[in-house]
Every structure is written in C-alpha cells, then in structure tokens.
XYZ file of C-alpha atoms in Angstrom:
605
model
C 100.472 136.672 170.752
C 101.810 133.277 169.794
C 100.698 130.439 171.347
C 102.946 126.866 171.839
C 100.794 124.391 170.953
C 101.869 120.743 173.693
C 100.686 117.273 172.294
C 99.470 115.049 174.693
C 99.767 111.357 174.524
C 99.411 108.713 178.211
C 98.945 105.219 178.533
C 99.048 103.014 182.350
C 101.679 100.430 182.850
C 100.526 97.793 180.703
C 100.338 100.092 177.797
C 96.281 100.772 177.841
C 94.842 103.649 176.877
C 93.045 106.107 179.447
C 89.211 105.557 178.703
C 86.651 108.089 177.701
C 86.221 110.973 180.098
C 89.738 111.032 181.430
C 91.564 114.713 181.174
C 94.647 116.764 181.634
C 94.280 120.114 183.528
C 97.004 123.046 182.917
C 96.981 126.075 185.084
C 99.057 129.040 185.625
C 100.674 128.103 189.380
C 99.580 131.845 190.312
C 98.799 135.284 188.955
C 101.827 136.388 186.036
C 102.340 138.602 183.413
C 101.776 137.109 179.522
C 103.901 137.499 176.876
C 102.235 140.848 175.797
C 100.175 143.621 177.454
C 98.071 140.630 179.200
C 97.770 139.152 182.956
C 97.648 135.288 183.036
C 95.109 133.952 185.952
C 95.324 130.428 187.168
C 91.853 129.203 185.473
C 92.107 125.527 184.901
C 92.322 124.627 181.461
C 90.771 121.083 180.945
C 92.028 118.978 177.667
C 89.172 115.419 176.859
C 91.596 112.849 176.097
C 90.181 110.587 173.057
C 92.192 107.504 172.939
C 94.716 109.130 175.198
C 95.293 111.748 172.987
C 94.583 115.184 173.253
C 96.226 118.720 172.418
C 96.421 122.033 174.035
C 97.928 125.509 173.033
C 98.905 127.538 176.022
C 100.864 130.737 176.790
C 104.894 130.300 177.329
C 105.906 130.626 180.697
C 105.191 128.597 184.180
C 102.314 126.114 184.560
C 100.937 122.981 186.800
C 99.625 119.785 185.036
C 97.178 117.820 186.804
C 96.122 114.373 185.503
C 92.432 112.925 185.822
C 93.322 109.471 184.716
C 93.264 106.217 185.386
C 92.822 106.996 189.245
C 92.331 110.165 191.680
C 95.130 109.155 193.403
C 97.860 110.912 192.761
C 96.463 114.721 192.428
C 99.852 116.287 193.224
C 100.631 118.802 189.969
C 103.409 118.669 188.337
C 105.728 122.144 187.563
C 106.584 122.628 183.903
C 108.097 125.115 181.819
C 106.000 126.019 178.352
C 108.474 127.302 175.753
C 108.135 129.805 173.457
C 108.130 127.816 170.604
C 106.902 124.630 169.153
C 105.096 122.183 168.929
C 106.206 120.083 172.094
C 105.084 116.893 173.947
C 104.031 116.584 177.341
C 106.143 113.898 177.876
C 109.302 116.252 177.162
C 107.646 118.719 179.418
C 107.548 116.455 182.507
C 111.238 114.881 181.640
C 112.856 118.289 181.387
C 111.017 119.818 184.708
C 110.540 116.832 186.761
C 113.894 115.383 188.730
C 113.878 111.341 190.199
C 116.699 108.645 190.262
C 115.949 106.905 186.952
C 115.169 109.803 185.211
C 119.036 110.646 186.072
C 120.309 107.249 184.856
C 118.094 108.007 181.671
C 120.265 111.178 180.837
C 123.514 109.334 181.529
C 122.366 106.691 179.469
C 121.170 109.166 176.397
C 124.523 110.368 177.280
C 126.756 107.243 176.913
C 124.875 106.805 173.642
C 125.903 110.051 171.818
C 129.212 109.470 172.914
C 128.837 106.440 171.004
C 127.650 107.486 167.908
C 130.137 110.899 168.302
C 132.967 107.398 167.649
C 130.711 106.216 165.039
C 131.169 109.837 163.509
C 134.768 109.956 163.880
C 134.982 106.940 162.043
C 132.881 108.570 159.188
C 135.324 111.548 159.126
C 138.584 108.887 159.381
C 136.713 107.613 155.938
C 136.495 111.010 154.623
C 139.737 112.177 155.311
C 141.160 108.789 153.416
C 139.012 109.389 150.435
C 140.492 113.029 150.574
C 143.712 111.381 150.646
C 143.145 109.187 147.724
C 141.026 112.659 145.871
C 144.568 114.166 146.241
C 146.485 111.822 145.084
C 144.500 111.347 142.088
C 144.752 114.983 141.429
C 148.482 115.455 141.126
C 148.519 113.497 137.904
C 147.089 116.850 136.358
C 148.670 119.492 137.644
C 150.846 121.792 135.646
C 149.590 125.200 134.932
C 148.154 125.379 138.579
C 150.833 124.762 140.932
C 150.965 128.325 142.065
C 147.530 128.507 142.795
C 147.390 124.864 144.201
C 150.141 126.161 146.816
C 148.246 128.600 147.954
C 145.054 126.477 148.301
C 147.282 123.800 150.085
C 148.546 126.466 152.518
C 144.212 127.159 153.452
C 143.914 123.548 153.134
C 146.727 123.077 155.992
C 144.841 125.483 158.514
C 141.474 123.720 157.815
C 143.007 120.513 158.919
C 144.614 122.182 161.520
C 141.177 123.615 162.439
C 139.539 119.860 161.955
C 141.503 118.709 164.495
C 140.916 121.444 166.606
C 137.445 120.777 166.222
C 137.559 117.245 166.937
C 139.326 117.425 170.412
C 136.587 120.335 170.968
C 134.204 117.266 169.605
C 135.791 114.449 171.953
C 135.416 117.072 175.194
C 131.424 117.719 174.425
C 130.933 114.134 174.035
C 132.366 113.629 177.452
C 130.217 115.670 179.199
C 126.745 115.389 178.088
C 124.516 115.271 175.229
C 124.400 118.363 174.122
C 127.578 118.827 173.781
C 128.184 115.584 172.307
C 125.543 116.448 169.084
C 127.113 119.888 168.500
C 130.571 118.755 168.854
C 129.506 116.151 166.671
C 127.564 118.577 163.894
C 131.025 120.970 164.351
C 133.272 117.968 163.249
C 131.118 117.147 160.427
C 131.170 120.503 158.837
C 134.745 120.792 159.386
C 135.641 117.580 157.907
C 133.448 118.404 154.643
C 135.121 122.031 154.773
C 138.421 120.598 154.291
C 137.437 117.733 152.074
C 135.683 120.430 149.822
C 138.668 122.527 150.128
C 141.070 119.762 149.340
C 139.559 119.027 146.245
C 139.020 122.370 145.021
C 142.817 123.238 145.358
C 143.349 120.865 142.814
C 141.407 121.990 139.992
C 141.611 126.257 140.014
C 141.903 129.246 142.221
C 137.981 129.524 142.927
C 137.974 126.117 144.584
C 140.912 127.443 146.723
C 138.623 130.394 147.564
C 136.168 127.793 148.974
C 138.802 126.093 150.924
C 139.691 128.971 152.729
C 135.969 129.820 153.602
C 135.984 126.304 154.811
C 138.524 127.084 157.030
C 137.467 129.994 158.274
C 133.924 128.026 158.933
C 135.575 125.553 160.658
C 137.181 127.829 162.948
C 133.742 129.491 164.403
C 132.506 126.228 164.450
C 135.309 125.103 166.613
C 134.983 128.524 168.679
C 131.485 127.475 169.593
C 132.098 123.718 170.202
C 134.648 124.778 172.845
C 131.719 127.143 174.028
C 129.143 124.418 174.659
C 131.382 122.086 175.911
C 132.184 124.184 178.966
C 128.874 124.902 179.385
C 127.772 121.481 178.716
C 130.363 120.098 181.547
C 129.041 122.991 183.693
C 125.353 121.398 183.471
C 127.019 117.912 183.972
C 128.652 118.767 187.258
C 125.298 120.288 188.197
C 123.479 116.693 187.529
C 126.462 114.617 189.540
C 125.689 116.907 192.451
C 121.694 116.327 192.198
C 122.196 112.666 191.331
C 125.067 112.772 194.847
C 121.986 114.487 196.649
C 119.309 111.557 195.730
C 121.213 108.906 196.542
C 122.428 107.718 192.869
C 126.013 108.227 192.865
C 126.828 104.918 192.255
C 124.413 105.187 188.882
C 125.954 108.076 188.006
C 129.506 106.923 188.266
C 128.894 104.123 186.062
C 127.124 106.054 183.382
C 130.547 108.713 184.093
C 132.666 105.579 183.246
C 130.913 104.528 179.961
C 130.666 107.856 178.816
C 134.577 108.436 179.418
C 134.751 104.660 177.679
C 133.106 105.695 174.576
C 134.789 109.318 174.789
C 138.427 107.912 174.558
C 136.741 106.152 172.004
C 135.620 108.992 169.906
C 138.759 110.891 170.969
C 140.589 107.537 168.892
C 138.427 107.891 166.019
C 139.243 111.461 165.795
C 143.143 110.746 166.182
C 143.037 108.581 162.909
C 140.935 111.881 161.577
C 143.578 113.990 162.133
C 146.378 111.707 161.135
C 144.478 111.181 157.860
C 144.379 114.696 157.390
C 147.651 115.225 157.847
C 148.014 112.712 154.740
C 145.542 114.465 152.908
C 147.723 117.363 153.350
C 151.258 115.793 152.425
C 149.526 114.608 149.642
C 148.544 118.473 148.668
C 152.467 119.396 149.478
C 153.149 116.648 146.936
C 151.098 118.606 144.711
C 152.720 121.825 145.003
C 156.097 120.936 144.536
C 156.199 118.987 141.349
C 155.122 115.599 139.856
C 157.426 112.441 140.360
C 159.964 112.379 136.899
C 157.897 109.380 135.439
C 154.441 110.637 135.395
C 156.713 113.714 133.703
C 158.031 111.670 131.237
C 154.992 109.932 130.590
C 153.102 113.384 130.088
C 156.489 114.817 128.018
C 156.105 111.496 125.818
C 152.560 113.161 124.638
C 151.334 115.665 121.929
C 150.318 118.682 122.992
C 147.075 120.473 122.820
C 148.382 122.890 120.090
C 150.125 120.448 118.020
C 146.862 117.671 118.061
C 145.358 121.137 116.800
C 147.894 121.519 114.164
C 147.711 117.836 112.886
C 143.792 117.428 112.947
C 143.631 120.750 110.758
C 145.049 118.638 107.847
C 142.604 115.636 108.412
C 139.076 115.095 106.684
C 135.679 114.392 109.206
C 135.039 110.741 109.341
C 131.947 111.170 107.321
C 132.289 113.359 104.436
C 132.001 113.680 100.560
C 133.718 113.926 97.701
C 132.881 115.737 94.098
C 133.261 113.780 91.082
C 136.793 115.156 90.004
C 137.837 114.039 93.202
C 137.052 109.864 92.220
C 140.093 108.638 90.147
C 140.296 105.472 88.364
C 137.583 105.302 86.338
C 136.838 106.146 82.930
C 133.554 107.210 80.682
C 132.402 106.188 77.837
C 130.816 108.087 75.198
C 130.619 108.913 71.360
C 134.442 108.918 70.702
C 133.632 105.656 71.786
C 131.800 103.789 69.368
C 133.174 100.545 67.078
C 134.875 99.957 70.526
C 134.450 96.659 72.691
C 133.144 98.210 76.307
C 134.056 95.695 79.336
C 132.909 96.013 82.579
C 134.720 97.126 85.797
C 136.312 95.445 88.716
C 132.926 95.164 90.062
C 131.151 93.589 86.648
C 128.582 96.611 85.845
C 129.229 98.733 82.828
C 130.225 102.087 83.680
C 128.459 104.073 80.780
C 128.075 108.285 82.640
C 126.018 106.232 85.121
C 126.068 102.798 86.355
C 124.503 100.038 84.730
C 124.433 97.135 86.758
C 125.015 93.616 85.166
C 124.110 90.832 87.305
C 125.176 87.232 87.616
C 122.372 86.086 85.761
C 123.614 88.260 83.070
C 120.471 90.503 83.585
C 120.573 94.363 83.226
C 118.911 96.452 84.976
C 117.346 99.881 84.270
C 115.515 101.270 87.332
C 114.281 104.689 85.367
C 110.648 105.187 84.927
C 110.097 107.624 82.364
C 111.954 107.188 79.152
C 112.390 109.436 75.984
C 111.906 108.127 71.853
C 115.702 107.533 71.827
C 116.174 105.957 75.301
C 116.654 102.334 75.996
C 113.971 100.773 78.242
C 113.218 97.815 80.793
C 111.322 95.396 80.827
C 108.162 97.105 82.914
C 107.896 100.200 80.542
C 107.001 97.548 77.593
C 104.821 95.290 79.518
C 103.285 98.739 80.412
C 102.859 99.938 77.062
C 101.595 96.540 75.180
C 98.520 95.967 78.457
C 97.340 99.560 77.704
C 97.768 98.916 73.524
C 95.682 95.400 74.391
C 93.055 97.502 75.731
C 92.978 99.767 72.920
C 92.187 96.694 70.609
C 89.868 95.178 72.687
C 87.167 98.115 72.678
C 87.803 98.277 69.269
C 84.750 96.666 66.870
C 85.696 93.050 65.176
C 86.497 93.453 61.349
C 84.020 90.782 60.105
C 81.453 92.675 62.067
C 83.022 95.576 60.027
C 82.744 93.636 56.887
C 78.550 93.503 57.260
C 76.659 96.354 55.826
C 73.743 97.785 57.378
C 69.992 97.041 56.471
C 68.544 100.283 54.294
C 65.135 99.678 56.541
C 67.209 100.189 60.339
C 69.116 102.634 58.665
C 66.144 104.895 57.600
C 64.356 103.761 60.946
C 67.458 105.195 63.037
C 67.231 108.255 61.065
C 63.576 109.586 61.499
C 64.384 108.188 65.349
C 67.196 110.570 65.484
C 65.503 113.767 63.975
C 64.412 116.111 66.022
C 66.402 115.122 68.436
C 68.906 117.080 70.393
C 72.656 116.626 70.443
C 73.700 115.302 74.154
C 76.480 117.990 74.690
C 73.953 120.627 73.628
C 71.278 119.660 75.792
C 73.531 119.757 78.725
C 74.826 122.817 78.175
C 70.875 123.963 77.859
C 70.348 122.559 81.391
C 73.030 124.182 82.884
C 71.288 127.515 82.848
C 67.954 126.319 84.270
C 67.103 125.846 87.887
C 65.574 122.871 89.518
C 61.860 122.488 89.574
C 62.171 123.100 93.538
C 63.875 126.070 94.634
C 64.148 128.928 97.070
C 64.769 133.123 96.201
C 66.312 135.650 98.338
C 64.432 138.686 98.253
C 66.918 140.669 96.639
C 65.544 138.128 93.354
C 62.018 139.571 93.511
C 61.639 142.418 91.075
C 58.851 144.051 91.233
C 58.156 144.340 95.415
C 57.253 147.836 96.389
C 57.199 150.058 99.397
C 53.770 150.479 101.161
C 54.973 153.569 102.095
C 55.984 154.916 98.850
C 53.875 153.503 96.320
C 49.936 154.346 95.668
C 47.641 151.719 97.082
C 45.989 151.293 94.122
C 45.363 147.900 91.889
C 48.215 148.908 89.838
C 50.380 147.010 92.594
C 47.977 144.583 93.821
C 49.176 141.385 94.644
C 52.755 142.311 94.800
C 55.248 141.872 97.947
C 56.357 144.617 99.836
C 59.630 144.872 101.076
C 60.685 146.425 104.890
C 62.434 149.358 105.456
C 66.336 149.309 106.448
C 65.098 149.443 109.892
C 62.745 146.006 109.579
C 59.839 148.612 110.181
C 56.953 147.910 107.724
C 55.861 151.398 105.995
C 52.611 152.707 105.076
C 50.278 154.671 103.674
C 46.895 155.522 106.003
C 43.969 152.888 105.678
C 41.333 153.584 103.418
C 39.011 150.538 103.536
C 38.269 148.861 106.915
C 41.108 145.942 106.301
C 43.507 148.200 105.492
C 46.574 148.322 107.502
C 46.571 151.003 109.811
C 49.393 153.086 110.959
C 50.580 154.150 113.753
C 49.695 157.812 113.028
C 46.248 156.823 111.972
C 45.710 155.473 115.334
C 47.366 158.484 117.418
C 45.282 161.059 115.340
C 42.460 158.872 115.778
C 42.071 158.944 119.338
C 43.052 162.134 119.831
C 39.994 163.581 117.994
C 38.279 160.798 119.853
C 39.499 162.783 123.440
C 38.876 166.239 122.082
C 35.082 165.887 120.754
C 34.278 163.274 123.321
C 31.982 160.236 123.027
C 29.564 160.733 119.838
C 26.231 159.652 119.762
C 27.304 156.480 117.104
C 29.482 155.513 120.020
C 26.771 155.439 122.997
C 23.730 153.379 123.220
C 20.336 154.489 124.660
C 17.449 152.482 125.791
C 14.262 153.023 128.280
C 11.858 151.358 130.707
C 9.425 152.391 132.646
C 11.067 154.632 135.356
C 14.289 154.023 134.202
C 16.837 155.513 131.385
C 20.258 153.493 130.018
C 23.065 154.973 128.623
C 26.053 152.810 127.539
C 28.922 153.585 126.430
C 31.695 150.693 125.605
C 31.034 148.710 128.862
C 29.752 151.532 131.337
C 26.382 152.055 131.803
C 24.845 154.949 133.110
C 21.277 154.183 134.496
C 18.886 157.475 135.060
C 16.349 156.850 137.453
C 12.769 159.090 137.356
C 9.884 158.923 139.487
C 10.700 155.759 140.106
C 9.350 153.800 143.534
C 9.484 150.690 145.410
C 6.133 149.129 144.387
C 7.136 149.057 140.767
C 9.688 147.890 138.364
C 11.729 148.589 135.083
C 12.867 145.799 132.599
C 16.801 146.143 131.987
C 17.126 145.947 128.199
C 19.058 143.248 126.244
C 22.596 144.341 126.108
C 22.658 146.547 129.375
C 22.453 143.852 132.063
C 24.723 143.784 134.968
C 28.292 141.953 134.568
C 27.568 140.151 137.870
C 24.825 139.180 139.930
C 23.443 140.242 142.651
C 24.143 143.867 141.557
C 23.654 146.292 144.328
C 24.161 149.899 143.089
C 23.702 153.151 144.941
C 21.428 155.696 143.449
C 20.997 159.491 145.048
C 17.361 160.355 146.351
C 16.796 164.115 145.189
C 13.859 164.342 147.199
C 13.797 166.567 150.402
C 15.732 165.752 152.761
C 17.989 164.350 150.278
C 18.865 160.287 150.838
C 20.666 157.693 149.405
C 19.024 154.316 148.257
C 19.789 151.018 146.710
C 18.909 149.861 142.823
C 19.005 146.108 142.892
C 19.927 145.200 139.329
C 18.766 141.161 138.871
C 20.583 139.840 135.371
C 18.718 136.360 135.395
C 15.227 138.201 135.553
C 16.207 141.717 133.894
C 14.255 143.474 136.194
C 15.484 146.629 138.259
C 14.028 147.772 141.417
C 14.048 150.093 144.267
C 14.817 149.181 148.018
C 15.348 150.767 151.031
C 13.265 153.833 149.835
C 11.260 155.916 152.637
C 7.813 154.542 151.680
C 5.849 153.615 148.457
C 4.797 156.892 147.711
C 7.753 158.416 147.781
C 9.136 159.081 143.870
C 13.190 158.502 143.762
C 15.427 160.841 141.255
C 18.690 159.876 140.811
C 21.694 158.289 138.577
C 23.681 154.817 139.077
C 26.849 153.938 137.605
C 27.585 150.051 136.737
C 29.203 147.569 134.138
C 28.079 144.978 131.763
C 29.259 142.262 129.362
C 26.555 141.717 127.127
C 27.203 142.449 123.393
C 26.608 145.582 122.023
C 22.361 146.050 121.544
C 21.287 145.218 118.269
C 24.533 142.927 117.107
C-alpha cells in the first residue's frame, strides 16, 4: 500500500503562526474501499501543528479537513481529493477542491501569466531559429563532398520546421485557454525548436546528423499531436470555469482575465510568427546549401592546395626540429698530422677548429673544459693547480733535510732497541686479535660441547657438572631418581603410586599413639580415633600431632553397647583432652570409632 504523504503549513491574516496545541483533523467523509484489499472508516486522524507545521500520510482517495486553529469558529470541513502520488501541500489540496470568486480570478491570473511567459518563449525560439540561420550560413562555406547527403537532411530539416510551426500555433491555442495548456504547448515548442536546430546543424556536417534531424522531426510531430490534444481539452476545462465563474457572479472578472489572456496570446502567437519566419530562413539557408556555393567562395577554395598535394609537398620537407650527422655539415675543414709546419687560423667565429672545438676568447684565453687528461694531452689550468697542491702536500709531510743531516745518539739508539724487543709488530698483533672474542660474550647452545642427555647418559660423576640439553620436543629426559634430590620422572611417580594403591597404606606411612581409653591412628591428615571402655566421668589426652584442625570438634562415635546408641566425642585442641557426652550414665563403658582431621605436623618431626 503506498501512502501520499500532504505537508501542512497555516498562518492567520497577519502572518502569525497557530500556537501550540492547534491541529488539523483528516477523515474519510464515509465508509470506502482503500486502494488494496482494505475498508477505509471515517476515524479522525489528528496532525499537532509545531510552529504551524505539521505532516500527515494518508490513503488516496476522498477526505474532510477540519481545522482546530486559531478559533472554533468555522468547523465546516472542507472536501479534498488525496492523490495517488506525492508529496503534496495542503494548500494545493484546498485550491484544487475548494471553488470561491477570487480563487477564480487567481486561475485567470496564473493564466494570463503563462501566456506571458509562452511570448517570452517564443521570443527564445525567434533567437534560436536566427542563430540556426546564422549556424547555416556558416556551414555552407564547407560543403563539398556532402551535398547529397546535406539535401536529404535539408528535405527532414524542411518538415521539422514545418512541424515547428505546427507546433507553435498548437503552442499559441494552449496558451489561450489555460495553464495547462499554455506549459505543455510551451515544453512542445521548445523541443521542437531544439529538434530542428539540432537537425539543422547536423545536415551540415554528415549523414548521421541528418539521421538526428529526421528523429527530430518525427519528435516534433507527436509532440505537436499531443499539444493539439491538451489544448482542446484544456479549452474544454476553460469553458467549464467561465460557466462556474458566470454562476458566482464573476463574469466581469473573468472577462477581463479572458481579455489579457487573448492580449498576451496574440502576443505569443507574434513571437511564434517571427519563429516560423526564421525558420523558414534557416531553411533557405539549408537550400542554399544543397545547391552549390556562390562562384567566389569557389574560387577562393579552387585558389587552394589540396589535401593530397599539401601531402605530397610536406613529404619532401624536414621536422622543424631535427639533426644532422657530421657528413651532412659542409664548410668546414680538420686539421690533423698532414697538417703540421702549417699556420692554423681560426674560423668565422674565432675558435680553432682542431676535430673538436677549441674556443679562443677575446681575452685571448683558451679554454679546455676536459677533466681527465692522458701523458701526451694538453691540459688547463685546474689539472696543474690540482697536481702541484697535492705534490705541496707530499713535501710538506716529508722530514726537513738538516734534520736529515743530524745523526742519532748511540745511547737513544740502543735505548729504542731493547724498548722495541720483545715487542710485537702492530699488523701482527691485529691480525692475533682478530681471532679472539671479547672478554664479555654470549654462546648458543649449539657452542657447548660436551652437554649430555639425562636420558641417555649414566648418572654417574663421569658427567657431573655438565649441561644437559632438551629433547626435540623441549621435554627434559631422564633416567629414574636414585638419591632423594634426584629428578624424578614421570614414570617413577606413576609406578610409585600405583604400588602405593595396590599394597595400601604401610605401617611407615601411619602413625599410632594411645591414651587412656582412647587409640589414634593417622594417616597423612585423617585420624582415626578408637574408643574402649571409655565413659563420661573420665578423660584421654589427645597426643601432640593428632589434635583436631578446628575447635570445638564435635565428632560422632557408635555406642556398641546393648541397645546400640550413638554419642558425641568432644575433641578440645587448646586443652588436648577428649571426652565423652551425651552417654546413658557414668557407668556405662562406650565402644566405638570416630573419624576427624588435623593439621599438626607429623608426631615426632
């Protein structure tokens, strides 16, 4: 289902806003079917107006507006039509639905208006017609090799014209009668005057543009075709609006908006005279075309070279920029061992032309710009300053000859000597320290030597104090402990407490104590307290290392007597003491076990 969605926007008569609260109601005037498969009741739809603005969408078809605004007064609703598409005003709404005298003189108004600007438009199409005129004119100065085709694009060019004016008159009828007409007679002339503008100019160049001419045409036609349509339906609709306006009361405002339409009309049926009559020009000026060029723009074209023989003459000619070899540069002459004895002078330009140019210059300087030089070459003035800075430097770190002259005490001489013996040459002693690391360095393992695997090698002293390396799986291998701080293996331990759960807890691994009445049995952090002829009125010391792990210690011990009972061991840590509670008397003897933990370290650690 699509829904049209109507813009609302009110104001009162001094151009105020509606203030906050005020509303526009649409409702369905009575039951009707919807657009699809749905029934449409009249419940009021109510649109807040902020500002006075608001929006709605609603369902296309009949519907009442009601406005809270401003005042109750006027609660009368007003009939509209919703379209089927948008989005649409309000305003539109009321103007299109809702008849009264000025709304009348409105329309005529609008009307004069476009009939206006359909004369303004004319007058654009007079303009375009001229500058087709002119376009054509131009274009004969090049036509040769297209005349056929430019006859037959003339001949398209002549119905489009034909159809442009056809248009126009459809054009100048629409305008007269309202404005609908008036804007699609005016869109109709439009198209048609670019159709035969485009077509115009297209004849003039090849057949393709003639191809577009003719589609012009035909365009221009339909368009005319359907001007002519809405202007009869357009006058239909006008008649319709005299006789409501003659009904109201408004002839005479509707006879004076008849006369300034019919005003601007002839107008626009002027403007799209000239049109036509440019058009026609346009279209002499395309005959022109066809038939030949005037005898001096022939001679002026016969007095110039063709395309084949500029071809012919350019083949012959060199590119502006271009070089040459040497055998191609005459007058000169070289100089060379056939030449010698001989007086060399210069050229016309004063250099001496010797294979390659020496320039001489006013100053009478030559100049030689090379940088390296063989034993026979001659050389400037750079390559000897060169030569004698890097010869001074030679001499300078050379040793002075009077110092040379001295000779050297026997003493220093012998005293350098023993100095020097022993000694080790520089070059050798570098080459020694080469091969040596740095006091401070770092191995890889792959540089130890001598690490074993755990797992392979005897744990013996043989390989004490070696490192051992990991497997390729980073697992550490090896052999089962022998001492107690020997690593143990995995296996050790599995094997280890499996022959621990198969022969159970061995006497090394439980600790027994008694007192008085009472027996202990620990084993890790369970004990097991046996309890014999033991009774209320006396007590049993808890031994060191079997006290309770928490305090007060209530533990449940079973009374083998007959009947057979249940009574409570109260195990005290702070004063180590166990007794009996709850039993049937004093004289009764309890028999019985108790289960509880402890913390203590093991007795006698």
């Amino acid at each position: 289902m699509t829904l049209t969605t109507i813009t609302i926007t009110t104001r009162d008569v001094f151009h105020r806003s509606p203030r906050h609260g005020d509303r526009v109601i649409f409702r369905a005037p009575r039951v009707r079917p919807g657009i699809g498969d749905e029934v449409i009741v009249p419940r009021p739809v109510v649109v807040s107006l902020e500002s006075g603005q608001g929006s709605a969408e609603l369902e296309p078809g009949p519907c009442q507006v009601s406005f809270r605004a401003g005042t109750s007064v006027d609660t009368r609703p007003f009939e509209v039509i919703v379209p089927d598409k948008g989005p649409v005003t309000l305003r539109d709404l009321l103007e299109k639905n809702y008849e009264w005298s000025p709304q009348i003189l409105s329309e005529a108004q609008k009307a004069v208006g476009k009939a206006e600007k359909a004369a303004t438009s004319a007058q654009v199409s007079q303009q375009g017609a001229k500058k087709a005129a002119q376009d054509a004119r131009s274009a004969s100065d090049g036509i040769t090799a297209l005349r056929d085709q430019a006859a037959q694009a003339a001949t398209r060019a002549e119905g489009a014209a034909d159809q442009a004016a056809g248009s126009a008159t459809a054009a100048d009828t629409s305008a007269k009668a309202s404005q609908r007409s008036a804007s699609t007679a005016r869109s109709a002339e439009t198209r048609t005057t670019t159709a035969a503008n485009r077509a115009t100019e297209e004849a003039n160049r090849s057949e393709q543009a003639a191809v577009h001419a003719a589609t012009a045409g035909a365009r221009a036609t339909g368009e005319a075709d359907r001007a002519k349509q809405e202007a009869d339906r357009s006058k239909a609709e006008a008649d319709r609006a005299a006789t409501a306006a003659d009904r109201i009361g408004t002839a005479d405002a509707v006879t004076a908006a008849r006369r300034a339409a019919e005003a601007a009309a002839t107008r626009s049926g002027a403007q799209a005279d000239r049109s036509k009559a440019e058009a026609d020009r346009a279209e002499a000026a395309a005959s022109t075309a066809t038939s030949g060029i005037s005898p001096q723009v022939r001679a002026d074209i016969d007095a110039k070279a063709t395309k084949a023989e500029l071809t012919t003459a350019l083949v012959g000619k060199a590119d502006k920029t271009h070089k040459h070899p040497s055998a191609d540069i005459s007058g000169t002459y070289s100089v060379d061992k056939n030449s010698k004895n001989m007086v060399i002078k210069t050229d016309g330009a004063g250099d001496l032309n010797v294979r390659g140019r020496i320039y001489v210059y006013p100053q009478g300087n030559v100049t030689l710009s090379g940088t390296t030089f063989e034993s026979k070459h001659a050389v400037n003035k750079a390559y000897v300053d060169a030569a004698d800075e890097a010869l001074g430097q030679r001499i300078d770190a050379k040793a002075d000859t009077a110092a040379l002259e001295q000779k050297a005490d026997k003493a220093q001489v012998d005293q350098l000597a023993t100095a020097l013996e022993g000694k080790a040459a520089q070059a050798a002693m570098d080459t020694a320290l080469a091969g040596k690391a740095n006091t401070a360095h770092t191995h890889l393992s792959a540089d130890v030597t001598d690490a074993v695997d755990a797992g392979a090698q005897s744990q013996s002293a043989t390989y004490a104090k070696r490192l051992v390396r990991l497997d390729s799986s980073g697992h550490l291998r090896a052999k089962a402990p022998v001492t107690p701080t020997s690593v143990a293996t995995k296996k050790y331990v599995d094997d280890e407490i499996a022959t621990a759960a198969q022969a159970g807890v061995a006497a090394s691994k439980m600790a027994q104590a008694s007192a008085g009445w009472a027996r202990f049995y620990r084993v890790g952090n369970l004990v097991t307290i046996q309890v014999a002829n033991g009774g209320a009125a006396t007590t049993a010391d808890i031994p060191t290392g079997f006290r309770p792990a928490v305090r007060p210690c209530y533990v449940p011990v079973t009374w083998l007597s007959d009947p057979a009972s249940v009574v409570l061991l109260n195990l005290d840590r702070n004063s180590g003491k166990a007794q009996i509670e709850r039993a049937p008397g004093t004289s009764n003897a309890v028999h019985g076990t108790a289960v509880y933990m402890t913390t203590d370290a093991w007795p006698g650690t």
